[in-house]
Coordinates of C-alpha atoms in Angstrom, one line a residue:
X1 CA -6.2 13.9 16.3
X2 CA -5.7 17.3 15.3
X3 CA -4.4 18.5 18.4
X4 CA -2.0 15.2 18.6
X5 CA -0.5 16.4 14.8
X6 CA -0.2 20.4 15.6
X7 CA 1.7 19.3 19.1
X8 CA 4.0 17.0 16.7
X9 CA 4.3 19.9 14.0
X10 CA 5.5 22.3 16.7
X11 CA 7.8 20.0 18.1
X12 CA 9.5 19.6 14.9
X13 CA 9.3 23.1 13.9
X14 CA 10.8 24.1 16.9
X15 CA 13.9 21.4 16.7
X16 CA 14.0 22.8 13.0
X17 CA 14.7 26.4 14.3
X18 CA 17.6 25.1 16.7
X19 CA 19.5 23.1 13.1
X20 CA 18.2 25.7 10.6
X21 CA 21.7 26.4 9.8
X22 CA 21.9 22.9 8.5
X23 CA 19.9 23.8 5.8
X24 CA 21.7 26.1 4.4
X25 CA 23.7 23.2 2.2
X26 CA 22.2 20.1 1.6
X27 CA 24.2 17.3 1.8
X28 CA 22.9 15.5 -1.1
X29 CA 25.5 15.8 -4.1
X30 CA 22.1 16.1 -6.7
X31 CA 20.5 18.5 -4.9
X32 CA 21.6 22.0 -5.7
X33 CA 21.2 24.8 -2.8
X34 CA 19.7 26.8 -5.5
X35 CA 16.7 24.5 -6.5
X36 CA 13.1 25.1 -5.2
X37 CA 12.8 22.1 -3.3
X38 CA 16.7 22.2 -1.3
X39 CA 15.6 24.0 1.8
X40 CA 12.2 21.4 1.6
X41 CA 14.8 18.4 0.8
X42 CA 17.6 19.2 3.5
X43 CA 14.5 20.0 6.2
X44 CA 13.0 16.7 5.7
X45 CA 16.2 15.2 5.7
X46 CA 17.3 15.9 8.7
X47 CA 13.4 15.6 10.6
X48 CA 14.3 11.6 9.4
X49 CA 10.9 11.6 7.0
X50 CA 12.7 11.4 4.2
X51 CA 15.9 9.8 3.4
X52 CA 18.5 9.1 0.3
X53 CA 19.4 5.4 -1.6
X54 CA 22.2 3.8 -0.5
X55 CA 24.4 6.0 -3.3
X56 CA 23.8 9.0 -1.5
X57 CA 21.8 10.9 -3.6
X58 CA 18.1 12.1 -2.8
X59 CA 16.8 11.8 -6.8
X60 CA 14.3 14.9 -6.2
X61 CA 13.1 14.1 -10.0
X62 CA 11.7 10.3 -9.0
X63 CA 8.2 9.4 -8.3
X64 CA 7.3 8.5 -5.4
X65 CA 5.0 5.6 -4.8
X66 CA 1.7 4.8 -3.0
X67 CA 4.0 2.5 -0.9
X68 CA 6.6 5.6 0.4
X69 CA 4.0 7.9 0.3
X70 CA 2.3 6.0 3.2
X71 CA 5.5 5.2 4.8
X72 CA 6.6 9.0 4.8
X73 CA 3.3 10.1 5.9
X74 CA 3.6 7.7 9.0
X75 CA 7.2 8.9 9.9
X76 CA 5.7 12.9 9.9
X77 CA 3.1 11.4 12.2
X78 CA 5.6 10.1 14.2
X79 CA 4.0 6.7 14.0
X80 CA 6.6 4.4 13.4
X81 CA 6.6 2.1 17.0
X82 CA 5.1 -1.1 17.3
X83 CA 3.9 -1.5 13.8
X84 CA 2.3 -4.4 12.9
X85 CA 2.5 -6.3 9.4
X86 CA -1.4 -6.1 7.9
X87 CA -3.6 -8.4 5.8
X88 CA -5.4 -5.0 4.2
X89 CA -4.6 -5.4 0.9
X90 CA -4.2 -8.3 -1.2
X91 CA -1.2 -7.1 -3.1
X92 CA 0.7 -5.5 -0.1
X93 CA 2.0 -9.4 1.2
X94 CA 3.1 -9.4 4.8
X95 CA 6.5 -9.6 3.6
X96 CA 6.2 -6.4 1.9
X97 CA 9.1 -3.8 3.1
X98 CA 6.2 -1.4 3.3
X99 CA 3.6 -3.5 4.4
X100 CA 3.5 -2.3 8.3
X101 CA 3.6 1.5 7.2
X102 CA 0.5 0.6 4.7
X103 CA -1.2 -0.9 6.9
X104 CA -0.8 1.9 9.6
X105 CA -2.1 4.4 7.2
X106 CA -5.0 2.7 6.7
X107 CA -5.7 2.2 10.2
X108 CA -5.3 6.1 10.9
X109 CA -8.2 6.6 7.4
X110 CA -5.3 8.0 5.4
X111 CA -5.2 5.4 2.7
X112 CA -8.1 3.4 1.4
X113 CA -6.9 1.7 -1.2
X114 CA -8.2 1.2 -4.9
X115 CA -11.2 -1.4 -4.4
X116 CA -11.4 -4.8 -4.6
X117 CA -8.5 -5.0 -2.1
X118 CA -6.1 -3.7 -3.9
X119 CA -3.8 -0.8 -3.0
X120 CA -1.1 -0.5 -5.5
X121 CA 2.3 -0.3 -3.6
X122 CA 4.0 0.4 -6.2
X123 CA 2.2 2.6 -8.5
X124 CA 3.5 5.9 -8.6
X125 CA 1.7 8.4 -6.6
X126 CA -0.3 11.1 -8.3
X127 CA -0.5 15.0 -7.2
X128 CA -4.2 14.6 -5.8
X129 CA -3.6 11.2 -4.2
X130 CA -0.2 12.3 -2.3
X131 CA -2.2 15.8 -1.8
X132 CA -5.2 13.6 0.4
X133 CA -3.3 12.0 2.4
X134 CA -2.0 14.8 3.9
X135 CA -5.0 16.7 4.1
X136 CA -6.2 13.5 5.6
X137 CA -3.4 13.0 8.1
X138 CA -4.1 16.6 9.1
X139 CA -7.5 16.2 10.2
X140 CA -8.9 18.0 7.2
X141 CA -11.2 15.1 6.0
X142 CA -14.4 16.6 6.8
X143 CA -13.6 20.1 5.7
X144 CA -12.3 18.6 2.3
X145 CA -15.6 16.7 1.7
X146 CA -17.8 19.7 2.0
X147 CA -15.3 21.5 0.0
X148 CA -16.1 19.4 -2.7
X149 CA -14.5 15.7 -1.9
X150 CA -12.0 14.1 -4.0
X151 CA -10.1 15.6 -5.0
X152 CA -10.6 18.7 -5.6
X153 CA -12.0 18.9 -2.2
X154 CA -8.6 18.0 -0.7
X155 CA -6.7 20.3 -3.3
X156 CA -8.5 23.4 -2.1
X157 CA -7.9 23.0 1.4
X158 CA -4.2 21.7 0.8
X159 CA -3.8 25.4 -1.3
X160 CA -6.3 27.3 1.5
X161 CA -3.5 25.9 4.3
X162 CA -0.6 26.7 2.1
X163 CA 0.6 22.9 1.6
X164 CA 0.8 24.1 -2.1
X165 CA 3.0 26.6 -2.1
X166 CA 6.0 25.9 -4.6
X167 CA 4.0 23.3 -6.0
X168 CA 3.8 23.1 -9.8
X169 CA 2.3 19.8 -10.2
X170 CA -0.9 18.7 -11.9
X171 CA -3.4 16.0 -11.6
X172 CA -2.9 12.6 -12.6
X173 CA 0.6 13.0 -12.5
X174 CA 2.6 11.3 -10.4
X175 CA 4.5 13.5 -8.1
X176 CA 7.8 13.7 -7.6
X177 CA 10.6 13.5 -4.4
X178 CA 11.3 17.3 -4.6
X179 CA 7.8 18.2 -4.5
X180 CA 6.6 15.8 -1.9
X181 CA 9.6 17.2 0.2
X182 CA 8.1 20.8 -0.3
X183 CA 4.2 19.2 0.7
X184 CA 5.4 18.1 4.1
X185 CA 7.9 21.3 4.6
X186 CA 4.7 22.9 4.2
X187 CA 2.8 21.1 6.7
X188 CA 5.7 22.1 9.2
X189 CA 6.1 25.9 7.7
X190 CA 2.0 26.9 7.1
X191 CA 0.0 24.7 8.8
X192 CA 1.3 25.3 12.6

């Protein structure tokens, strides 16, 4: 699998290089071209991972929850075909807008949910939380258990492959749009 998400990464990075000038502006009226996270937030933008509401804006300062996190972490894998609506958790109904996604991360061992059944769409997302997914989604799983497991386990490694960088977050917070952007800008700017 880790083959599968370098070849992805590089296809992406590449098609970055040929719109990098795009970046230089976002086009997101609350996302200064000064900020930390506009290069992240105009990168993912235009990759299609991440997207603004329907008033234009990105809201970099929102939390992100479990729910997106698991549907932006399928669209960087590029798995977002033939997805199928999933009984996995109790409180993610099949009618569920991000029911398919959740499910799909689960199926790929990104997401396992809190116990019991229960996943918690719509809780907000914490640092370590959004932090394992992507180490997981990278193929880092194994390395991040003997590094310690959850989560500091998955925070090392995330920091040792420079996913962390521009990151100011701490644990048991939940993490917000402008620094998620800069996590998967990351996985496209360090990891390859």
């Amino acid at each position: 699998m880790r083959h599968k998400i370098q070849c992805l990464l590089v296809s992406l990075l590449m098609s970055g290089f040929l719109i990098y000038p795009a970046f230089a502006a976002s086009s997101f009226p609350d996302v200064d071209e000064y900020s930390e996270y506009a290069e992240a937030v105009a990168y993912v933008s235009e990759a299609g991972i991440m997207v603004g509401d329907d008033q234009g804006n990105f809201n970099p300062n929102s939390s992100v929850s479990r729910a997106e996190m698991a549907t932006l972490i399928c669209r960087m894998l590029g798995e977002t075909e033939g997805l199928q609506t999933s009984s996995d958790f109790s409180d993610v109904p099949t009618n569920h807008w991000a029911n398919s996604y959740v499910g799909k991360a689960a199926e790929l061992g990104i997401v396992n949910g809190y116990g019991n059944g229960k996943f918690g769409p719509s809780d907000g997302v914490t640092y370590e939380q959004a932090v394992t997914m992507i180490v997981r989604a990278l193929d880092y799983e194994d390395e991040a258990i003997d590094a310690g497991g959850y989560p500091n386990g998955y925070l090392t490694i995330a920091q040792n492959i420079g996913l962390l960088n521009g990151i100011r977050a701490k644990k048991e917070t939940p993490l917000d749009r402008g620094s998620v952007a800069i996590i998967i800008y990351n996985c496209y700017h360090s990891y390859v």
